[in-house]
PDB file of C-alpha atoms in Angstrom:
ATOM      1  CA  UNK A   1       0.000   0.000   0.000  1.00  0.00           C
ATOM      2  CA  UNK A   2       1.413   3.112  -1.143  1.00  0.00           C
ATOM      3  CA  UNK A   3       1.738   6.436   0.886  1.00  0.00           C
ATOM      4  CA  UNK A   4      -0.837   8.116  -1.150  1.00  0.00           C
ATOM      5  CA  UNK A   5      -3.351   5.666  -1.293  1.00  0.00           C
ATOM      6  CA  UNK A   6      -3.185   5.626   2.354  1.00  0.00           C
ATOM      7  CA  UNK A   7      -3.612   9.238   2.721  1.00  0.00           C
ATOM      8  CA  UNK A   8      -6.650   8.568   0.386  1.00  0.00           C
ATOM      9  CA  UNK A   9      -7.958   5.901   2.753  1.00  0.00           C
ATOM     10  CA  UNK A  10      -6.616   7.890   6.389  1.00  0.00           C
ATOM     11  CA  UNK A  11      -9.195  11.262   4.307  1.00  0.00           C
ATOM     12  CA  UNK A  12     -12.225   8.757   4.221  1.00  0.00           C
ATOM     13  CA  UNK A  13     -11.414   7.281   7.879  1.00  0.00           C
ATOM     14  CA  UNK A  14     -10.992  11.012   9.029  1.00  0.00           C
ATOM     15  CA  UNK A  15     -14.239  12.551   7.839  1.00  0.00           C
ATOM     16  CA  UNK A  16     -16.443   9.802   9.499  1.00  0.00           C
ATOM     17  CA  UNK A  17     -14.833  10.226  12.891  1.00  0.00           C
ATOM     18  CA  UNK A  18     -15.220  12.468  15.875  1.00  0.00           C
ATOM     19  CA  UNK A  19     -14.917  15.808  15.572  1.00  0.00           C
ATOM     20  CA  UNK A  20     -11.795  17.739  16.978  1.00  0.00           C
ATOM     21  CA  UNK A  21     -11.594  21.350  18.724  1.00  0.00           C
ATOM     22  CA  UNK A  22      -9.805  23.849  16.344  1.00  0.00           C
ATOM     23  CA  UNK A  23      -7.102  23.705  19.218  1.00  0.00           C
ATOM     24  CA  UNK A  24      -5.978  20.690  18.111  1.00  0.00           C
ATOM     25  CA  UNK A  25      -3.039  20.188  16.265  1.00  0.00           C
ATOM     26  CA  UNK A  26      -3.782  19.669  12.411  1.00  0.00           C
ATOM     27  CA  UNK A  27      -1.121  16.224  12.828  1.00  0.00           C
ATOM     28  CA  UNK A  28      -1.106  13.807  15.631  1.00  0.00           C
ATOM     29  CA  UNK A  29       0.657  10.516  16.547  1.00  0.00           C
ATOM     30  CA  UNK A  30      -2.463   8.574  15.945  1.00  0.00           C
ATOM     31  CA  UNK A  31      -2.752   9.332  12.086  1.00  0.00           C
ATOM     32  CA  UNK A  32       0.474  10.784  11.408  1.00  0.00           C
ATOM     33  CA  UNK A  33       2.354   7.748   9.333  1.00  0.00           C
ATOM     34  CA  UNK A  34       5.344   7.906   9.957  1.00  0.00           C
ATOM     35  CA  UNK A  35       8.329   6.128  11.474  1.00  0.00           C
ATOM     36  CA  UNK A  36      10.231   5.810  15.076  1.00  0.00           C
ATOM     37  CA  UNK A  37      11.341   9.152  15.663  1.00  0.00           C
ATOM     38  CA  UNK A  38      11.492   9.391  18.994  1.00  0.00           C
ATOM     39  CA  UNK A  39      14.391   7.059  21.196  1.00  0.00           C
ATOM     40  CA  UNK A  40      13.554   5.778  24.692  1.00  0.00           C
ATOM     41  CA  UNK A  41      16.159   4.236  26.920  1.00  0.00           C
ATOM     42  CA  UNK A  42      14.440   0.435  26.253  1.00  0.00           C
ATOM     43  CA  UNK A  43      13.981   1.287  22.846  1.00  0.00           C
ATOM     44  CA  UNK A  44      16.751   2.795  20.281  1.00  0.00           C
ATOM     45  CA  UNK A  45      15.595   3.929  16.531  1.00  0.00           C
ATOM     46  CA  UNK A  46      18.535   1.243  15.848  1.00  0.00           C
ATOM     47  CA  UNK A  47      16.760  -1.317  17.642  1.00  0.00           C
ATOM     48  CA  UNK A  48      13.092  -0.324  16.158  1.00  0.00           C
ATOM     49  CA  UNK A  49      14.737  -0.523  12.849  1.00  0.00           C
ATOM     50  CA  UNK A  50      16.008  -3.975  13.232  1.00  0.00           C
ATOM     51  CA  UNK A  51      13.007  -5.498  14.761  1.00  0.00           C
ATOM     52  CA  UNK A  52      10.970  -3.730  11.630  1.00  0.00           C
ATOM     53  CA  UNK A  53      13.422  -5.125   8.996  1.00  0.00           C
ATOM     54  CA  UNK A  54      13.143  -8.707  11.060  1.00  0.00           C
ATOM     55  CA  UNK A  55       9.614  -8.141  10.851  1.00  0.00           C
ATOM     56  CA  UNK A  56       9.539  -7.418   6.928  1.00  0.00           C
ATOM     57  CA  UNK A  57      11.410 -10.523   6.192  1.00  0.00           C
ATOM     58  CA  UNK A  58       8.865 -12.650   8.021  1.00  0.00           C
ATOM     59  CA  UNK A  59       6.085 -10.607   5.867  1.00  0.00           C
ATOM     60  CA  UNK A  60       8.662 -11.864   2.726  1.00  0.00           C
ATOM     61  CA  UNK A  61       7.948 -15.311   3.396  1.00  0.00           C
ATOM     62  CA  UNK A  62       4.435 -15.455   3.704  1.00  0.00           C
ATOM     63  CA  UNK A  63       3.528 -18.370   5.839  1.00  0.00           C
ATOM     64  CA  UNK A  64       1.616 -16.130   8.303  1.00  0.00           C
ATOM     65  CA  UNK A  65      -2.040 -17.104   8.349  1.00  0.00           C
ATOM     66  CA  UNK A  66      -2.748 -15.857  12.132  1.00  0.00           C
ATOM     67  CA  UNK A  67      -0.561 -12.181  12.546  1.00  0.00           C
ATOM     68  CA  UNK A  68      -0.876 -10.520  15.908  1.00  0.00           C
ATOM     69  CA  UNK A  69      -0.330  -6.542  15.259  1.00  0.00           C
ATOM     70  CA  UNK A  70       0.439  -3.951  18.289  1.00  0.00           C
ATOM     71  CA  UNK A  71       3.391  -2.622  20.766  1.00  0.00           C
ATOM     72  CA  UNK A  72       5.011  -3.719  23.279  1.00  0.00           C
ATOM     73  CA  UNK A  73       2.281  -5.951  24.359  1.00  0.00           C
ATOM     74  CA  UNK A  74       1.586  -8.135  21.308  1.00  0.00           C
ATOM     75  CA  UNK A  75       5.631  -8.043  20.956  1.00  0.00           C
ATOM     76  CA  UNK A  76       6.408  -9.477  24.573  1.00  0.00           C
ATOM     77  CA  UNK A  77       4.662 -12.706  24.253  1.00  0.00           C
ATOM     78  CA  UNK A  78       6.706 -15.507  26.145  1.00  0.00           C
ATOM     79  CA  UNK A  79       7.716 -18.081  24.093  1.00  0.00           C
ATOM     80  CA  UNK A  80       6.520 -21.127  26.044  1.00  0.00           C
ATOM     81  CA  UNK A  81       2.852 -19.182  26.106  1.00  0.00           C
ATOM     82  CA  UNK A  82       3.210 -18.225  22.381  1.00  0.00           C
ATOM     83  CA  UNK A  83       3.845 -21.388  20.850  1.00  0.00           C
ATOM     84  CA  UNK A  84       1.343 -23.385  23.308  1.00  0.00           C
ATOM     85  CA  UNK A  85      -1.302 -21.404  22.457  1.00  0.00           C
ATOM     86  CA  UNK A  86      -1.122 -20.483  18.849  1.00  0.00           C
ATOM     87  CA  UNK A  87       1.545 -22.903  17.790  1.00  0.00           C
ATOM     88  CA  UNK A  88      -0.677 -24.400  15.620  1.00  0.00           C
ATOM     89  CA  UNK A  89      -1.787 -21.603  13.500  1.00  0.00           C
ATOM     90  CA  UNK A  90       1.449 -20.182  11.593  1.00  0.00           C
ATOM     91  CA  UNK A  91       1.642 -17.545  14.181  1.00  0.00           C
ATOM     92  CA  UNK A  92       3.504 -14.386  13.343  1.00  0.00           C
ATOM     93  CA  UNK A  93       4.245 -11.581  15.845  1.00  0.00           C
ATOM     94  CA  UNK A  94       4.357  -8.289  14.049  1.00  0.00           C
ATOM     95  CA  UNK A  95       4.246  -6.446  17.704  1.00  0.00           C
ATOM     96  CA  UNK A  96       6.684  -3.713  18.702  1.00  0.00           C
ATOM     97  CA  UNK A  97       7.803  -1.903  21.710  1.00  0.00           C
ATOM     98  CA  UNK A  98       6.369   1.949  22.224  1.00  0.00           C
ATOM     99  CA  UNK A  99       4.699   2.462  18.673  1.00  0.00           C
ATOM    100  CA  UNK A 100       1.237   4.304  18.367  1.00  0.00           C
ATOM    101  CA  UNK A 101      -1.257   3.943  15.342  1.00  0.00           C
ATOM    102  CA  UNK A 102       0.394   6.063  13.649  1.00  0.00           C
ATOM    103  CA  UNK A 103       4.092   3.788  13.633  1.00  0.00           C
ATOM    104  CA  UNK A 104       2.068   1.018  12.687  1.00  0.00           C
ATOM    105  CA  UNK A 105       0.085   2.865   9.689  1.00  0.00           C
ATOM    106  CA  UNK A 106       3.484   3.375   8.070  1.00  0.00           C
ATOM    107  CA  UNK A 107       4.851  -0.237   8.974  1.00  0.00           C
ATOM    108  CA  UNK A 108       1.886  -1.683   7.066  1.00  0.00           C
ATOM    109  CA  UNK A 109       2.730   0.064   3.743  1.00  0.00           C
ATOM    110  CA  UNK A 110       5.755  -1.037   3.013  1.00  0.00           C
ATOM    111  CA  UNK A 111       5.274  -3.303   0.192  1.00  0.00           C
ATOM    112  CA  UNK A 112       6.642  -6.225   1.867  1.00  0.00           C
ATOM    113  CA  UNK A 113       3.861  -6.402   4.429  1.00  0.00           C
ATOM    114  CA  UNK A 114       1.731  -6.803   1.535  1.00  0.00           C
ATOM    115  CA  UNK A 115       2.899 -10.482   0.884  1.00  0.00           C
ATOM    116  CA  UNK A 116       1.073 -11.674   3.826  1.00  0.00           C
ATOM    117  CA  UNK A 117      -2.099 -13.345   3.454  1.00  0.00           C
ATOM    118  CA  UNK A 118      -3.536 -14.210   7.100  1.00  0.00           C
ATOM    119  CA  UNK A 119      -6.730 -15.640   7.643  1.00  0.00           C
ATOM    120  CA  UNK A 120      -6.875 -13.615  11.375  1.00  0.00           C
ATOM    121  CA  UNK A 121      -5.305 -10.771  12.561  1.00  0.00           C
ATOM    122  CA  UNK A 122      -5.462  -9.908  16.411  1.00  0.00           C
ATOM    123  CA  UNK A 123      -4.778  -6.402  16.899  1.00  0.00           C
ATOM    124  CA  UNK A 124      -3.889  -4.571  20.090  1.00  0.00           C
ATOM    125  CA  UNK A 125      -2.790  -0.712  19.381  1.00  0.00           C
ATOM    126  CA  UNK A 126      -3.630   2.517  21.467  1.00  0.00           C
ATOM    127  CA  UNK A 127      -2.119   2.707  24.730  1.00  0.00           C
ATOM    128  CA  UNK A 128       0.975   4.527  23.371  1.00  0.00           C
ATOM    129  CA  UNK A 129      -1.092   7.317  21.861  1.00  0.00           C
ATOM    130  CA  UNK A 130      -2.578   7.986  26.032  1.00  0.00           C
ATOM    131  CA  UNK A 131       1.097   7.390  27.448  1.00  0.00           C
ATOM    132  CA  UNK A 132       3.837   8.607  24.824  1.00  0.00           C
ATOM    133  CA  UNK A 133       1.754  11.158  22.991  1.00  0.00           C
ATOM    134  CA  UNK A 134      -0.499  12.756  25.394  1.00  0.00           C
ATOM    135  CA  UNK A 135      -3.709  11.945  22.965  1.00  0.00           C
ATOM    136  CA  UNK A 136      -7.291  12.451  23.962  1.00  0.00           C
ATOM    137  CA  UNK A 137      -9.791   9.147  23.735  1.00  0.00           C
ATOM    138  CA  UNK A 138     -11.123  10.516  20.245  1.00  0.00           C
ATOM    139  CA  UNK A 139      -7.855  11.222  18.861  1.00  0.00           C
ATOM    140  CA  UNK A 140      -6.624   7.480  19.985  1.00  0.00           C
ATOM    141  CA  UNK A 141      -9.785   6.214  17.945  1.00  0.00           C
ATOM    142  CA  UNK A 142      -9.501   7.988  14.720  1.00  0.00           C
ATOM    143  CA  UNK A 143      -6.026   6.001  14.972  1.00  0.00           C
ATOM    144  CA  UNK A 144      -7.367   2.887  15.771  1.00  0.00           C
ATOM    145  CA  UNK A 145     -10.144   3.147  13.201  1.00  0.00           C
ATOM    146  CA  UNK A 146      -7.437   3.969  10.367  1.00  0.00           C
ATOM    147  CA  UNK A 147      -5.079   0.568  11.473  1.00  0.00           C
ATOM    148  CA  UNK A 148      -8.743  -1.358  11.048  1.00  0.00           C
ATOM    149  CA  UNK A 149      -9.398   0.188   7.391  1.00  0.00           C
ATOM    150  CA  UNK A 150      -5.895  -0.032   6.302  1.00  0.00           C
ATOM    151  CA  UNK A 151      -6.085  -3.650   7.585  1.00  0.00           C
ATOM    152  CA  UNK A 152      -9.546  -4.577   5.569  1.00  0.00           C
ATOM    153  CA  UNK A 153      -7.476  -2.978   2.292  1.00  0.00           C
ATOM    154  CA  UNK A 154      -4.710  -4.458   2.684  1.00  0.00           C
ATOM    155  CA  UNK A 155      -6.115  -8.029   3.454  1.00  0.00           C
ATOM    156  CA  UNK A 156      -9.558  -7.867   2.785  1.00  0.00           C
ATOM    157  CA  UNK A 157     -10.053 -12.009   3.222  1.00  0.00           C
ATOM    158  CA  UNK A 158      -8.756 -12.115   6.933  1.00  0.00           C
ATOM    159  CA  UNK A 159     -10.992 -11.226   9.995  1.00  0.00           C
ATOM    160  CA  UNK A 160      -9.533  -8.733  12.821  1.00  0.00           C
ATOM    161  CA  UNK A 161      -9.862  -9.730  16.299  1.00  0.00           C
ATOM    162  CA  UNK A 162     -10.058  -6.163  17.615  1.00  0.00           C
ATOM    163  CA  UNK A 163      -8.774  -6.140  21.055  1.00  0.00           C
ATOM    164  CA  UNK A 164      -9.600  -3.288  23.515  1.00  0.00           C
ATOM    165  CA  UNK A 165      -6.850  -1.178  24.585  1.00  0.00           C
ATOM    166  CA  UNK A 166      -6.256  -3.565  28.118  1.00  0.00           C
ATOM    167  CA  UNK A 167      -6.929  -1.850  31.670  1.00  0.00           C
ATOM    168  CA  UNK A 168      -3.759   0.669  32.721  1.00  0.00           C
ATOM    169  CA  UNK A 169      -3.083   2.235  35.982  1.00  0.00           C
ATOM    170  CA  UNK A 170      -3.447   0.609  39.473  1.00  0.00           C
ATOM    171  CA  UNK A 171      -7.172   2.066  40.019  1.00  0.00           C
ATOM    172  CA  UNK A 172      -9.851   2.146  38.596  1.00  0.00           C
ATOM    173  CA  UNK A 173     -10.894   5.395  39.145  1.00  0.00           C
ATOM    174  CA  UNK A 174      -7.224   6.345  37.787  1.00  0.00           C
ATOM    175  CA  UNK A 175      -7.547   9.288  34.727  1.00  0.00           C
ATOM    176  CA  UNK A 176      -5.450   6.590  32.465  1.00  0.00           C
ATOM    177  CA  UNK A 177      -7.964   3.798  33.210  1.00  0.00           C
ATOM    178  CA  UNK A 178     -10.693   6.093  32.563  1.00  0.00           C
ATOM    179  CA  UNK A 179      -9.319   7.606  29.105  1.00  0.00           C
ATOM    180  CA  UNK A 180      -8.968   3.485  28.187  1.00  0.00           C
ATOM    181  CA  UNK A 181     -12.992   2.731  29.253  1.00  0.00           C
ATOM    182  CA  UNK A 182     -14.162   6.162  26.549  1.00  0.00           C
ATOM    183  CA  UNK A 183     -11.229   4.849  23.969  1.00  0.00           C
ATOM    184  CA  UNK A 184     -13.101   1.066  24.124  1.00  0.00           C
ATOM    185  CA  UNK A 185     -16.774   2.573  24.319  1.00  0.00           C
ATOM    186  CA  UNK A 186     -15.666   3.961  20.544  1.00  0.00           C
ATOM    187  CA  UNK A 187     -13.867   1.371  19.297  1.00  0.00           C
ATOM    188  CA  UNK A 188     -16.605  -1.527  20.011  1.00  0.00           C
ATOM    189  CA  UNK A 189     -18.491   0.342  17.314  1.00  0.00           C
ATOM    190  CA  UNK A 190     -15.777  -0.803  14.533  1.00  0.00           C
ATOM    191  CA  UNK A 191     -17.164  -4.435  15.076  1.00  0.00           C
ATOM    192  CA  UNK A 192     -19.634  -4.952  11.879  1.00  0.00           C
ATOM    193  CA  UNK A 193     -19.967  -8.666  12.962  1.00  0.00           C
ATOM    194  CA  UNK A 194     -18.529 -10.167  10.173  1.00  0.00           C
ATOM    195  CA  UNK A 195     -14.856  -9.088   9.379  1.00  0.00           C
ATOM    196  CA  UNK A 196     -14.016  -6.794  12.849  1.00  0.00           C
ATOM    197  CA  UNK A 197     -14.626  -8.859  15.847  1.00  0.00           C
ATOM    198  CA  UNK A 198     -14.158  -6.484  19.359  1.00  0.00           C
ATOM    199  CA  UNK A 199     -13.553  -8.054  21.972  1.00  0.00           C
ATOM    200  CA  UNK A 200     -12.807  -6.365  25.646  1.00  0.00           C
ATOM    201  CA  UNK A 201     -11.469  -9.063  27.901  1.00  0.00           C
ATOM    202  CA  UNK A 202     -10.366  -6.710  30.223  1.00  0.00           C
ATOM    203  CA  UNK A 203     -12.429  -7.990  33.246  1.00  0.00           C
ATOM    204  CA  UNK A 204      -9.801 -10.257  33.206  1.00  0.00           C
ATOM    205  CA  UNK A 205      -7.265  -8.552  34.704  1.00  0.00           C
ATOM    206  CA  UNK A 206      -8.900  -6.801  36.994  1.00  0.00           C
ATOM    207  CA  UNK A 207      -9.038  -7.672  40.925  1.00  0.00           C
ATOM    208  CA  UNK A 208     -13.421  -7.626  41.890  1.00  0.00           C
ATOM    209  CA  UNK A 209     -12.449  -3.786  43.625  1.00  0.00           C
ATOM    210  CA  UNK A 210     -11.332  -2.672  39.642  1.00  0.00           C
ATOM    211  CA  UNK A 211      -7.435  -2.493  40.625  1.00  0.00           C
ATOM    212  CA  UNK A 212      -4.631  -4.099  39.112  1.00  0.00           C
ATOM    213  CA  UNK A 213      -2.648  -6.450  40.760  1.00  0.00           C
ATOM    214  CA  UNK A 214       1.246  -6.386  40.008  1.00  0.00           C
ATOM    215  CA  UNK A 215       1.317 -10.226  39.384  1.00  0.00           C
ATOM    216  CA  UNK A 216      -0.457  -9.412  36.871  1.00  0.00           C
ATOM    217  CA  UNK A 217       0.780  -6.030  35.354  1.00  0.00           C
ATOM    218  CA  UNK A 218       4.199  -5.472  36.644  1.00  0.00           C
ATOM    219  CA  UNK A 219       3.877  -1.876  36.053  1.00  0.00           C
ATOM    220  CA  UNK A 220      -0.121  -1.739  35.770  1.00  0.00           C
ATOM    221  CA  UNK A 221       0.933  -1.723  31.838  1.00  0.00           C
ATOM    222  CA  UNK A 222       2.562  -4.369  30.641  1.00  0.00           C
ATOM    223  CA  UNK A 223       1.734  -8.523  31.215  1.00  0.00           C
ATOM    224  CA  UNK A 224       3.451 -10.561  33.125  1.00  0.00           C
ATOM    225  CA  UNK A 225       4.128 -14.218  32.586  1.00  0.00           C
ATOM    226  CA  UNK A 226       0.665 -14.721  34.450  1.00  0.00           C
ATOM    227  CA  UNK A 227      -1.048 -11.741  32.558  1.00  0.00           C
ATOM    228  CA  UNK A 228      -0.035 -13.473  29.196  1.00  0.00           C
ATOM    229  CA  UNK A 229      -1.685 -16.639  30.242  1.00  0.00           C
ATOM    230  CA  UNK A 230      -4.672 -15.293  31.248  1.00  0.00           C
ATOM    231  CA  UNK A 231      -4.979 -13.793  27.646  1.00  0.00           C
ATOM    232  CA  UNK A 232      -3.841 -16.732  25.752  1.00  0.00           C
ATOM    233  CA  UNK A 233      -6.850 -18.364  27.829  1.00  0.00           C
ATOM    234  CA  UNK A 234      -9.544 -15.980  27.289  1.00  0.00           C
ATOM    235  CA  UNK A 235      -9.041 -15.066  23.462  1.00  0.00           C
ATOM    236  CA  UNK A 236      -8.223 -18.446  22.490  1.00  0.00           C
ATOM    237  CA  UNK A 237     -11.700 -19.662  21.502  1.00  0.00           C
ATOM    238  CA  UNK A 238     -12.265 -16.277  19.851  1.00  0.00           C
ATOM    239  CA  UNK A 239      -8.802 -17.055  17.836  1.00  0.00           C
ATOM    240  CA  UNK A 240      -9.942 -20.338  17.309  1.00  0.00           C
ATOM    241  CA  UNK A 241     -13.363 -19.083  15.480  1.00  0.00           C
ATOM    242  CA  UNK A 242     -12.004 -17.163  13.493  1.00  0.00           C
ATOM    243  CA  UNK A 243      -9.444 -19.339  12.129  1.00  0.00           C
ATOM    244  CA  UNK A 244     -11.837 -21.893  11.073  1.00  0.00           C
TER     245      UNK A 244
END
């Protein structure tokens, strides 16, 4: 997919979403395509690079038919989960650390990418926008909804398993959990019931108060060995519908 028939697709996505304050900026992460731009100190542009070249050369060979798509989430998958779970399926991890909507918009059109033919996709993608970008819940959407339509272009046979953006911070009446609950409230509507299936298994994680427990999310972010089972468990017989 080429930049300009993405900018063409982005203009359609755009016009049917929510409407922004003239006080926002005219560009933000969540449909601005473009690359890593931005080092952390767990994630170099040299690093990004490699694990998006890796990542291309997987797309190259073409034996994907289940790709997982996201950050650092989708990328951290443990190995002994990974290939227990979705062993079985030709599973290919197209996750990486720290990118927003707007990393992953420009991963998808390099030409490369367009070699795969899955039969599912499970997306995760959103978080970043709240933590590394300082985006409001209907800025994170009209990213979200752009990954989705660039998605049905680009593989129009294969059905998304839309994930909701998981539960982050400790609390539940945290501002970051709350900007997650209006993000997922928005992106449930993407689910047409045929080729976008949401799903929010965030109840999941969740202790019966709302909080997070840290054997669970280390950093009331990111999985741990025991949050990665408990999502293996739960989307498993959604993964398995769809791949039928």
């Amino acid at each position: 997919m080429n930049l300009r028939l993405v900018t063409i697709l982005l203009a359609g996505v755009l016009c049917g979403g929510p409407a922004h304050s003239q006080a926002d900026p005219v560009q933000t992460c969540a449909v601005n395509i473009k690359p890593r731009t931005q080092a952390y100190p767990w994630m170099t542009i040299e690093r990004w690079k490699r694990m998006h070249e890796d990542q291309l050369a997987l797309a190259e060979k073409g034996n994907v038919d289940l790709m997982f798509l996201g950050d650092s989430i989708t990328e951290g998958w443990p190995r002994d989960i990974w290939d227990a779970s979705f062993g079985a399926y030709k599973a290919g991890n197209f996750g990486i650390g720290g990118d927003n909507t707007g990393n992953v918009l420009w991963r998808l059109q390099d030409k490369r990418m367009a070699r795969l033919s899955p039969k599912a996709i499970v997306l995760l993608i959103g978080v970043n926008n709240f933590g590394l970008c300082d985006e409001k819940p209907d800025q994170v959407f009209a990213g979200v909804k752009a990954v989705v339509a660039a998605l049905r272009k680009q593989y129009p046979d294969a059905r998304i398993l839309l994930n909701a953006v998981l539960p982050t911070g400790e609390l539940a009446s945290s501002e970051r959990r709350q900007n997650v609950v209006a993000l997922n409230k928005m992106v449930a509507t993407l689910d047409d019931g045929r080729h976008v299936v949401f799903r929010d298994y965030g109840v999941s994680f969740v202790q019966p108060d709302g909080s997070i427990g840290a054997d669970i999310m280390g950093d009331h972010l990111h999985l741990t060995q025991k949050g990665y089972a408990i999502w293996a468990d739960v989307m498993l017989p959604d993964v398995k519908k769809l791949m039928k």
